[in-house]
CSV table of C-alpha atoms in Angstrom, one decimal:
chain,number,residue,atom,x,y,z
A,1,UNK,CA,1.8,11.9,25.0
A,2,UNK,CA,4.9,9.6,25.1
A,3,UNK,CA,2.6,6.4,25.4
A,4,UNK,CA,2.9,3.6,23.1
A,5,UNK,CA,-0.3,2.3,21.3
A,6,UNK,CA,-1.2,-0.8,19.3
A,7,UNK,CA,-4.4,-2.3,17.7
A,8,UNK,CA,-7.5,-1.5,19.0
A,9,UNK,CA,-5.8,0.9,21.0
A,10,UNK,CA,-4.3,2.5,18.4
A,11,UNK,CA,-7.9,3.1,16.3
A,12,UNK,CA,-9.4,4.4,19.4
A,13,UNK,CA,-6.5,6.6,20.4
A,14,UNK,CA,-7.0,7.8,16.8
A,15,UNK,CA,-10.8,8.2,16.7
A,16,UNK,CA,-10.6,10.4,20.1
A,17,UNK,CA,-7.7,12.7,18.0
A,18,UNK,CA,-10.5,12.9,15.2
A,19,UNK,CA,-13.3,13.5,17.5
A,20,UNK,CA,-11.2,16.4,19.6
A,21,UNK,CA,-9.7,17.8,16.0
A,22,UNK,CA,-13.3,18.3,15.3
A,23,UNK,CA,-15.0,19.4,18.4
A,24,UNK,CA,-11.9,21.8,19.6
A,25,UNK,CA,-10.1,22.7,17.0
A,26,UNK,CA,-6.5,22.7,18.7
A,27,UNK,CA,-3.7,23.3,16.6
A,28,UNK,CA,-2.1,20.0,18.2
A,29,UNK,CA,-5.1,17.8,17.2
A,30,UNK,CA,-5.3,19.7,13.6
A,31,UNK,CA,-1.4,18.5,13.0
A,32,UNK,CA,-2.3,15.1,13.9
A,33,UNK,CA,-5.9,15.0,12.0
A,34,UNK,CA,-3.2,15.6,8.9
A,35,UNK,CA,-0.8,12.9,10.1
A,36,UNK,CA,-3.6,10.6,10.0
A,37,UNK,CA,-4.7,11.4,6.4
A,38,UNK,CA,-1.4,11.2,4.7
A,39,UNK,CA,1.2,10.0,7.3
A,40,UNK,CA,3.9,7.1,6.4
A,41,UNK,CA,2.7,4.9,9.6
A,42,UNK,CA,-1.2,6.5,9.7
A,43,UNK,CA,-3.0,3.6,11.0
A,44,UNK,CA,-5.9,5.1,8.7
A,45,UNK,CA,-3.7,5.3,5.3
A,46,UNK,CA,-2.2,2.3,4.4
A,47,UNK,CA,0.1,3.2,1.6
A,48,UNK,CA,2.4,6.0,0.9
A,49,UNK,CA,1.0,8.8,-1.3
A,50,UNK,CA,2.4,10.0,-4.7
A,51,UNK,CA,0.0,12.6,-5.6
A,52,UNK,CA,2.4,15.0,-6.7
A,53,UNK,CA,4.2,12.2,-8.5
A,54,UNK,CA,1.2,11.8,-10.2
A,55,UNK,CA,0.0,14.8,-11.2
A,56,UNK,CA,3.3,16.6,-12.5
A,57,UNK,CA,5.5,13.8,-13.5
A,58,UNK,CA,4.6,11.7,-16.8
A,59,UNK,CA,6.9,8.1,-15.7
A,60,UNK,CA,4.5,5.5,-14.2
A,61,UNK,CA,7.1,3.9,-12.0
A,62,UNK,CA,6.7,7.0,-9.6
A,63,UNK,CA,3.2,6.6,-9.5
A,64,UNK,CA,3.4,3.4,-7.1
A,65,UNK,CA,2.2,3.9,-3.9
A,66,UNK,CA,3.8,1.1,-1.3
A,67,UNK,CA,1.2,-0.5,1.0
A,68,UNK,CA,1.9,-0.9,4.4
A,69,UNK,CA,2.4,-5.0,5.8
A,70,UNK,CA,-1.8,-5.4,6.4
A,71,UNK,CA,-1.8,-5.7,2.7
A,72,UNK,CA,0.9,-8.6,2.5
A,73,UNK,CA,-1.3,-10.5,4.7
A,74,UNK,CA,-4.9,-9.9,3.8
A,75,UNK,CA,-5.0,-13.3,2.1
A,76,UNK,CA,-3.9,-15.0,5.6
A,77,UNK,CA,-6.9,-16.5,7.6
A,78,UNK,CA,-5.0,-16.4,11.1
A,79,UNK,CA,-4.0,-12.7,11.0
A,80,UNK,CA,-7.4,-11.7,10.1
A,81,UNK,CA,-8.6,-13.9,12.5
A,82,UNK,CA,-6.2,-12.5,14.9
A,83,UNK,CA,-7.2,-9.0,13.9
A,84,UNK,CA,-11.7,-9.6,14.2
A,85,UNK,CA,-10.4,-11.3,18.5
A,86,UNK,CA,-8.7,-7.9,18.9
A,87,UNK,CA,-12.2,-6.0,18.4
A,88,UNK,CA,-13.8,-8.2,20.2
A,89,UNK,CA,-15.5,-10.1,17.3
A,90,UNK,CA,-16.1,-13.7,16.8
A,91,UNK,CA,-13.3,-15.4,14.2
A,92,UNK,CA,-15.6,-17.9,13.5
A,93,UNK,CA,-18.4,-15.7,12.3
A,94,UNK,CA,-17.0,-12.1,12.2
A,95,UNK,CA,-15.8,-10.3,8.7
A,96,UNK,CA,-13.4,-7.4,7.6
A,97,UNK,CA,-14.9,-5.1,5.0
A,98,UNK,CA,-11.9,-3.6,3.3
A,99,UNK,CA,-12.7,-0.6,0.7
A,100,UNK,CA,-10.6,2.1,-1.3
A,101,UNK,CA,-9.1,-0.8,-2.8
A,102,UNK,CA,-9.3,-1.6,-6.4
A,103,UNK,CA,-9.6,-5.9,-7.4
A,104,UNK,CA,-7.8,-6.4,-10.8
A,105,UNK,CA,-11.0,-8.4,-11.0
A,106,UNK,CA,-9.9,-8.7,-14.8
A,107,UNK,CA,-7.3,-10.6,-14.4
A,108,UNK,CA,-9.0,-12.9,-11.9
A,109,UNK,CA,-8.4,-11.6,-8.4
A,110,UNK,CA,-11.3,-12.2,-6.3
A,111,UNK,CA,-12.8,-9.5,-3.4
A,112,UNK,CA,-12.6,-12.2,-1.2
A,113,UNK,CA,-10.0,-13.1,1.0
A,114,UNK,CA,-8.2,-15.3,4.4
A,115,UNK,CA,-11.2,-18.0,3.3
A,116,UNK,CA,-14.2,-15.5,3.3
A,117,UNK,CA,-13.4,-13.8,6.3
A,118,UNK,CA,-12.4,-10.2,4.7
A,119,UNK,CA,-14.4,-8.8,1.5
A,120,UNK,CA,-12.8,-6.0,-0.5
A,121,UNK,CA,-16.7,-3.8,-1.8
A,122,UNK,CA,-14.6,-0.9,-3.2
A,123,UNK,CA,-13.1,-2.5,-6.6
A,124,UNK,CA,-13.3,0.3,-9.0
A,125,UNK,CA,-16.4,2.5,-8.3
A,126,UNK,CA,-14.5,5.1,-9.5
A,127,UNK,CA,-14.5,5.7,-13.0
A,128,UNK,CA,-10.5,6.5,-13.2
A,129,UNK,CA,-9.9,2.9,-12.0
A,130,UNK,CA,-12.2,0.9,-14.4
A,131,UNK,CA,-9.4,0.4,-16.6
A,132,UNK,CA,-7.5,-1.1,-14.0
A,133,UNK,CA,-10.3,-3.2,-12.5
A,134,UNK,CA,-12.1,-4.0,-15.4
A,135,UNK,CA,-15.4,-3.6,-13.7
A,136,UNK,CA,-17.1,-0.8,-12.0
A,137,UNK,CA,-17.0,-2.1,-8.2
A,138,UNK,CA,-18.6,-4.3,-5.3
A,139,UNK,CA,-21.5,-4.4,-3.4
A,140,UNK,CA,-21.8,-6.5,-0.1
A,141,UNK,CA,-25.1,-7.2,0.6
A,142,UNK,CA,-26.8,-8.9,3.4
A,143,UNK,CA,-29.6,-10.4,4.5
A,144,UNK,CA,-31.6,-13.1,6.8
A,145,UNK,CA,-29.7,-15.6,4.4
A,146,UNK,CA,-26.3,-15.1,4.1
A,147,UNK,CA,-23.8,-12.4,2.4
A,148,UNK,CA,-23.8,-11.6,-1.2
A,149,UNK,CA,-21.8,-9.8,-3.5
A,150,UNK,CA,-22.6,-8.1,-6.7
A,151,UNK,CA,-20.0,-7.3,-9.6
A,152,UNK,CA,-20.9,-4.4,-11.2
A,153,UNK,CA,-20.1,-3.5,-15.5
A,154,UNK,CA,-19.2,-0.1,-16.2
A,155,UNK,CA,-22.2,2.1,-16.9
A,156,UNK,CA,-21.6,3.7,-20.1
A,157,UNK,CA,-23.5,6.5,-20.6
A,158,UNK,CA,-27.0,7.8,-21.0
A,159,UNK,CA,-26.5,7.5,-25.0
A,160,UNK,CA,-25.4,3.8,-24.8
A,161,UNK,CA,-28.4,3.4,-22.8
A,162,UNK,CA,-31.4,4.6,-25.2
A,163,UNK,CA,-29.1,3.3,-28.4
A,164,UNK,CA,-29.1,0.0,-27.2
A,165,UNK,CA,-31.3,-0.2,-24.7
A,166,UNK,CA,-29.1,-1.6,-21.5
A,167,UNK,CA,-28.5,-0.5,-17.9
A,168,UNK,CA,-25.4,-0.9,-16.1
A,169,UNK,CA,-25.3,-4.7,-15.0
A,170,UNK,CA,-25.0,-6.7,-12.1
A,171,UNK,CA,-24.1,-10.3,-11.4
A,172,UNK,CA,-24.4,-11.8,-7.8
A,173,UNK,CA,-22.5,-14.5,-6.2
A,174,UNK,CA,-23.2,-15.8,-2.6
A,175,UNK,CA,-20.1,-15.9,-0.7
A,176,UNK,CA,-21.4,-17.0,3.0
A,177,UNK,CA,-25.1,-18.8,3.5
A,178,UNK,CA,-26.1,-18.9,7.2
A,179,UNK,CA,-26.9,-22.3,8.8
A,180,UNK,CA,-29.5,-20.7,10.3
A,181,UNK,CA,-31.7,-18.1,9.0
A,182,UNK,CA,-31.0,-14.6,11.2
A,183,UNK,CA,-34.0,-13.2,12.8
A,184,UNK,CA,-34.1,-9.6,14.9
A,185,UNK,CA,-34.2,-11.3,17.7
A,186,UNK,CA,-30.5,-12.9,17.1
A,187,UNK,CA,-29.5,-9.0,16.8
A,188,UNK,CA,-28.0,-6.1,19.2
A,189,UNK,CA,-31.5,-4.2,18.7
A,190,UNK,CA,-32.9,-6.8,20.1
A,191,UNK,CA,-31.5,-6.2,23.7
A,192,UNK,CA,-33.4,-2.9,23.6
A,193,UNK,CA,-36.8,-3.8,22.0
A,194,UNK,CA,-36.8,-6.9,25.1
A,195,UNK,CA,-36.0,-4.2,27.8
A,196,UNK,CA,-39.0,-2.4,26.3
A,197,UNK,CA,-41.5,-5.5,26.1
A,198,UNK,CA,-40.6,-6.1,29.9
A,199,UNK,CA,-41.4,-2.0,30.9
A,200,UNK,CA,-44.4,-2.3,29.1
A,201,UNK,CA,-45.5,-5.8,30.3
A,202,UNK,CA,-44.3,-4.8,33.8
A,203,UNK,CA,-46.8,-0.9,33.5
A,204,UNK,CA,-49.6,-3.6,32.1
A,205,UNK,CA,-49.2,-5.7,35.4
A,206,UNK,CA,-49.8,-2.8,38.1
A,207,UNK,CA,-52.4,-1.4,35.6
A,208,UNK,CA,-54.0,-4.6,36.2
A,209,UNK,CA,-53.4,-4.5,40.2
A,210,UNK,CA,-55.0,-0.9,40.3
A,211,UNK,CA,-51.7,0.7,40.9
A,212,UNK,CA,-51.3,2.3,38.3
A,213,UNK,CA,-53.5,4.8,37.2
A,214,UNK,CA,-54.9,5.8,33.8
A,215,UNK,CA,-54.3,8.9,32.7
Protein backbone atom coordinates (compact mmCIF):
# COMPACT_ATOMS: atom_id res chain seq x y z
CA UNK A 1 0.00 0.00 0.00
CA UNK A 2 3.03 2.37 0.29
CA UNK A 3 1.85 3.69 3.77
CA UNK A 4 4.05 3.65 6.74
CA UNK A 5 2.75 1.94 9.97
CA UNK A 6 3.96 1.93 13.63
CA UNK A 7 2.65 0.60 16.97
CA UNK A 8 -0.82 0.09 17.39
CA UNK A 9 -1.09 0.75 13.96
CA UNK A 10 1.05 -1.59 12.94
CA UNK A 11 -0.88 -4.76 15.06
CA UNK A 12 -4.05 -3.58 13.59
CA UNK A 13 -2.79 -3.13 10.11
CA UNK A 14 -1.59 -6.72 10.73
CA UNK A 15 -4.75 -8.18 12.35
CA UNK A 16 -6.97 -6.84 9.30
CA UNK A 17 -4.12 -8.82 6.89
CA UNK A 18 -4.86 -11.93 9.16
CA UNK A 19 -8.56 -11.46 9.18
CA UNK A 20 -8.76 -10.84 5.14
CA UNK A 21 -5.98 -13.86 4.57
CA UNK A 22 -8.66 -15.82 6.27
CA UNK A 23 -11.91 -14.64 5.11
CA UNK A 24 -10.72 -14.13 1.19
CA UNK A 25 -8.12 -16.00 0.55
CA UNK A 26 -6.10 -13.57 -1.79
CA UNK A 27 -2.89 -14.65 -2.96
CA UNK A 28 -1.63 -11.00 -1.73
CA UNK A 29 -2.89 -11.44 1.83
CA UNK A 30 -1.66 -15.39 1.79
CA UNK A 31 2.11 -13.89 1.01
CA UNK A 32 1.75 -11.53 3.82
CA UNK A 33 -0.06 -14.09 6.37
CA UNK A 34 3.60 -15.91 5.66
CA UNK A 35 5.64 -12.76 6.12
CA UNK A 36 3.99 -12.41 9.44
CA UNK A 37 4.80 -15.93 10.64
CA UNK A 38 8.39 -16.01 9.81
CA UNK A 39 9.50 -12.54 8.44
CA UNK A 40 12.90 -10.70 9.75
CA UNK A 41 10.77 -7.42 10.76
CA UNK A 42 7.13 -9.48 11.56
CA UNK A 43 5.80 -7.44 14.20
CA UNK A 44 4.27 -10.95 15.35
CA UNK A 45 7.79 -12.97 15.30
CA UNK A 46 10.29 -11.45 17.23
CA UNK A 47 13.37 -13.43 16.47
CA UNK A 48 14.89 -14.79 13.38
CA UNK A 49 14.23 -18.49 12.73
CA UNK A 50 16.82 -21.26 12.39
CA UNK A 51 14.70 -24.19 11.86
CA UNK A 52 16.65 -25.64 9.22
CA UNK A 53 19.72 -24.82 11.14
CA UNK A 54 18.33 -26.88 13.58
CA UNK A 55 17.09 -29.67 12.27
CA UNK A 56 19.98 -30.64 9.66
CA UNK A 57 23.04 -29.08 11.15
CA UNK A 58 24.62 -30.69 14.41
CA UNK A 59 26.81 -27.10 15.64
CA UNK A 60 24.77 -25.23 18.31
CA UNK A 61 26.09 -21.83 17.44
CA UNK A 62 23.63 -21.90 14.35
CA UNK A 63 20.94 -22.73 16.40
CA UNK A 64 20.67 -19.03 17.90
CA UNK A 65 17.85 -17.26 16.89
CA UNK A 66 18.48 -13.20 17.37
CA UNK A 67 15.56 -11.37 18.97
CA UNK A 68 14.41 -8.37 17.71
CA UNK A 69 15.11 -4.79 20.12
CA UNK A 70 11.54 -5.44 22.34
CA UNK A 71 13.63 -8.03 23.92
CA UNK A 72 16.63 -5.77 24.93
CA UNK A 73 14.19 -3.66 26.66
CA UNK A 74 11.59 -5.81 28.36
CA UNK A 75 13.35 -5.23 31.72
CA UNK A 76 12.79 -1.24 31.15
CA UNK A 77 9.71 0.18 33.02
CA UNK A 78 9.32 3.37 30.76
CA UNK A 79 9.26 1.55 27.41
CA UNK A 80 6.68 -0.79 28.68
CA UNK A 81 5.00 1.87 30.08
CA UNK A 82 5.31 3.64 26.93
CA UNK A 83 4.19 0.62 25.05
CA UNK A 84 0.52 -0.24 27.65
CA UNK A 85 -0.31 4.36 26.72
CA UNK A 86 -0.01 3.30 23.00
CA UNK A 87 -3.03 0.70 23.54
CA UNK A 88 -4.72 2.77 25.32
CA UNK A 89 -4.06 1.15 28.75
CA UNK A 90 -3.29 2.66 32.10
CA UNK A 91 0.77 2.47 32.96
CA UNK A 92 -0.06 2.62 36.38
CA UNK A 93 -2.26 -0.44 36.47
CA UNK A 94 -2.01 -2.05 32.97
CA UNK A 95 0.30 -5.36 32.32
CA UNK A 96 2.08 -7.08 29.20
CA UNK A 97 1.70 -10.84 29.23
CA UNK A 98 4.60 -12.00 27.12
CA UNK A 99 4.58 -15.99 26.21
CA UNK A 100 6.66 -18.36 23.78
CA UNK A 101 9.41 -17.37 25.86
CA UNK A 102 11.34 -19.64 27.92
CA UNK A 103 12.75 -18.06 31.79
CA UNK A 104 16.14 -19.79 32.56
CA UNK A 105 14.24 -19.81 35.79
CA UNK A 106 17.22 -22.24 36.91
CA UNK A 107 19.62 -19.96 36.94
CA UNK A 108 17.50 -17.34 38.61
CA UNK A 109 15.73 -15.27 35.98
CA UNK A 110 12.45 -14.22 37.09
CA UNK A 111 9.00 -13.99 34.73
CA UNK A 112 8.68 -10.77 35.93
CA UNK A 113 9.85 -7.77 34.47
CA UNK A 114 10.07 -3.35 34.04
CA UNK A 115 8.93 -3.64 38.08
CA UNK A 116 5.88 -6.01 37.64
CA UNK A 117 4.48 -4.42 34.71
CA UNK A 118 5.19 -7.39 32.07
CA UNK A 119 4.89 -11.19 33.15
CA UNK A 120 6.51 -13.80 30.89
CA UNK A 121 3.49 -17.30 31.66
CA UNK A 122 5.17 -19.34 28.85
CA UNK A 123 8.62 -20.52 30.65
CA UNK A 124 9.05 -23.98 29.43
CA UNK A 125 5.56 -25.73 29.00
CA UNK A 126 7.06 -27.55 26.43
CA UNK A 127 8.76 -30.54 27.33
CA UNK A 128 11.86 -29.83 24.71
CA UNK A 129 12.68 -26.65 26.82
CA UNK A 130 12.61 -28.12 30.40
CA UNK A 131 16.21 -28.63 30.23
CA UNK A 132 16.76 -25.19 29.41
CA UNK A 133 14.20 -23.73 31.90
CA UNK A 134 14.58 -26.04 34.56
CA UNK A 135 10.89 -26.02 35.24
CA UNK A 136 7.80 -26.87 33.28
CA UNK A 137 6.21 -23.27 32.84
CA UNK A 138 4.03 -20.29 34.30
CA UNK A 139 0.70 -19.74 35.10
CA UNK A 140 -0.82 -16.11 35.67
CA UNK A 141 -3.62 -16.17 37.57
CA UNK A 142 -6.01 -13.69 38.77
CA UNK A 143 -8.46 -12.87 40.92
CA UNK A 144 -10.65 -10.29 43.14
CA UNK A 145 -7.15 -10.07 45.05
CA UNK A 146 -4.42 -9.48 43.02
CA UNK A 147 -2.20 -11.52 40.36
CA UNK A 148 -0.43 -14.64 41.04
CA UNK A 149 1.90 -16.84 39.55
CA UNK A 150 2.48 -20.47 39.77
CA UNK A 151 5.95 -22.24 38.88
CA UNK A 152 5.36 -25.45 37.71
CA UNK A 153 7.99 -28.96 38.22
CA UNK A 154 8.23 -31.17 35.41
CA UNK A 155 5.61 -33.91 35.45
CA UNK A 156 7.38 -37.01 35.09
CA UNK A 157 5.34 -39.62 34.00
CA UNK A 158 2.46 -41.80 34.91
CA UNK A 159 5.04 -44.43 36.44
CA UNK A 160 6.81 -41.84 38.62
CA UNK A 161 3.41 -41.05 39.70
CA UNK A 162 2.04 -44.54 41.19
CA UNK A 163 5.85 -45.49 42.24
CA UNK A 164 6.11 -42.64 44.33
CA UNK A 165 3.08 -41.40 44.65
CA UNK A 166 3.45 -37.52 43.50
CA UNK A 167 1.78 -35.19 40.95
CA UNK A 168 3.38 -32.63 39.07
CA UNK A 169 3.89 -29.51 41.59
CA UNK A 170 3.10 -26.17 41.88
CA UNK A 171 4.38 -23.30 44.00
CA UNK A 172 2.60 -19.80 43.98
CA UNK A 173 4.00 -16.44 44.50
CA UNK A 174 1.85 -13.19 44.60
CA UNK A 175 3.35 -10.65 42.30
CA UNK A 176 0.61 -7.64 42.46
CA UNK A 177 -2.09 -7.39 45.56
CA UNK A 178 -4.86 -4.92 44.76
CA UNK A 179 -5.52 -1.97 47.19
CA UNK A 180 -8.81 -2.56 46.69
CA UNK A 181 -10.58 -5.75 46.23
CA UNK A 182 -12.10 -5.86 42.32
CA UNK A 183 -15.76 -6.45 42.17
CA UNK A 184 -17.92 -6.86 38.65
CA UNK A 185 -19.02 -3.79 38.97
CA UNK A 186 -15.31 -2.21 38.53
CA UNK A 187 -15.31 -4.32 35.12
CA UNK A 188 -16.15 -3.67 31.20
CA UNK A 189 -19.20 -6.23 31.63
CA UNK A 190 -20.39 -4.11 33.91
CA UNK A 191 -21.38 -1.38 31.38
CA UNK A 192 -23.74 -3.85 29.79
CA UNK A 193 -25.32 -5.63 32.83
CA UNK A 194 -26.14 -1.55 34.02
CA UNK A 195 -27.69 -0.73 30.55
CA UNK A 196 -29.80 -3.88 31.23
CA UNK A 197 -30.94 -3.07 34.94
CA UNK A 198 -31.99 0.41 33.58
CA UNK A 199 -34.29 -1.45 30.36
CA UNK A 200 -35.59 -3.58 32.76
CA UNK A 201 -36.25 -0.96 35.62
CA UNK A 202 -37.42 1.50 32.93
CA UNK A 203 -40.30 -1.72 31.27
CA UNK A 204 -41.07 -2.17 35.30
CA UNK A 205 -42.00 1.63 35.51
CA UNK A 206 -44.67 1.86 32.51
CA UNK A 207 -45.74 -1.68 33.67
CA UNK A 208 -46.59 0.12 36.75
CA UNK A 209 -48.26 3.27 34.89
CA UNK A 210 -50.52 0.78 32.79
CA UNK A 211 -48.60 1.37 29.75
CA UNK A 212 -47.29 -1.39 29.17
CA UNK A 213 -49.11 -4.33 28.82
CA UNK A 214 -48.74 -7.90 30.02
CA UNK A 215 -48.43 -10.34 27.64
Amino acid sequence: EGKKYSGKALMDFADSVVRSAWNLGEESFLDLMWYLWCGKNSPFSGRSFHTFERAMIDDRSTWVEPKNPYFDYWENSEVISDILVEFGLCPKEGHIINGHTPVKAKKGESPVKAGGKLFIIDGGFCKAYQSTTGIAGYTLIYSSHGLRLKSHRPFEGVTKVLSDNVDMESESVPVLSFSKRRYIADTDKAAGLNERISALKYLLGKYRLGELAES
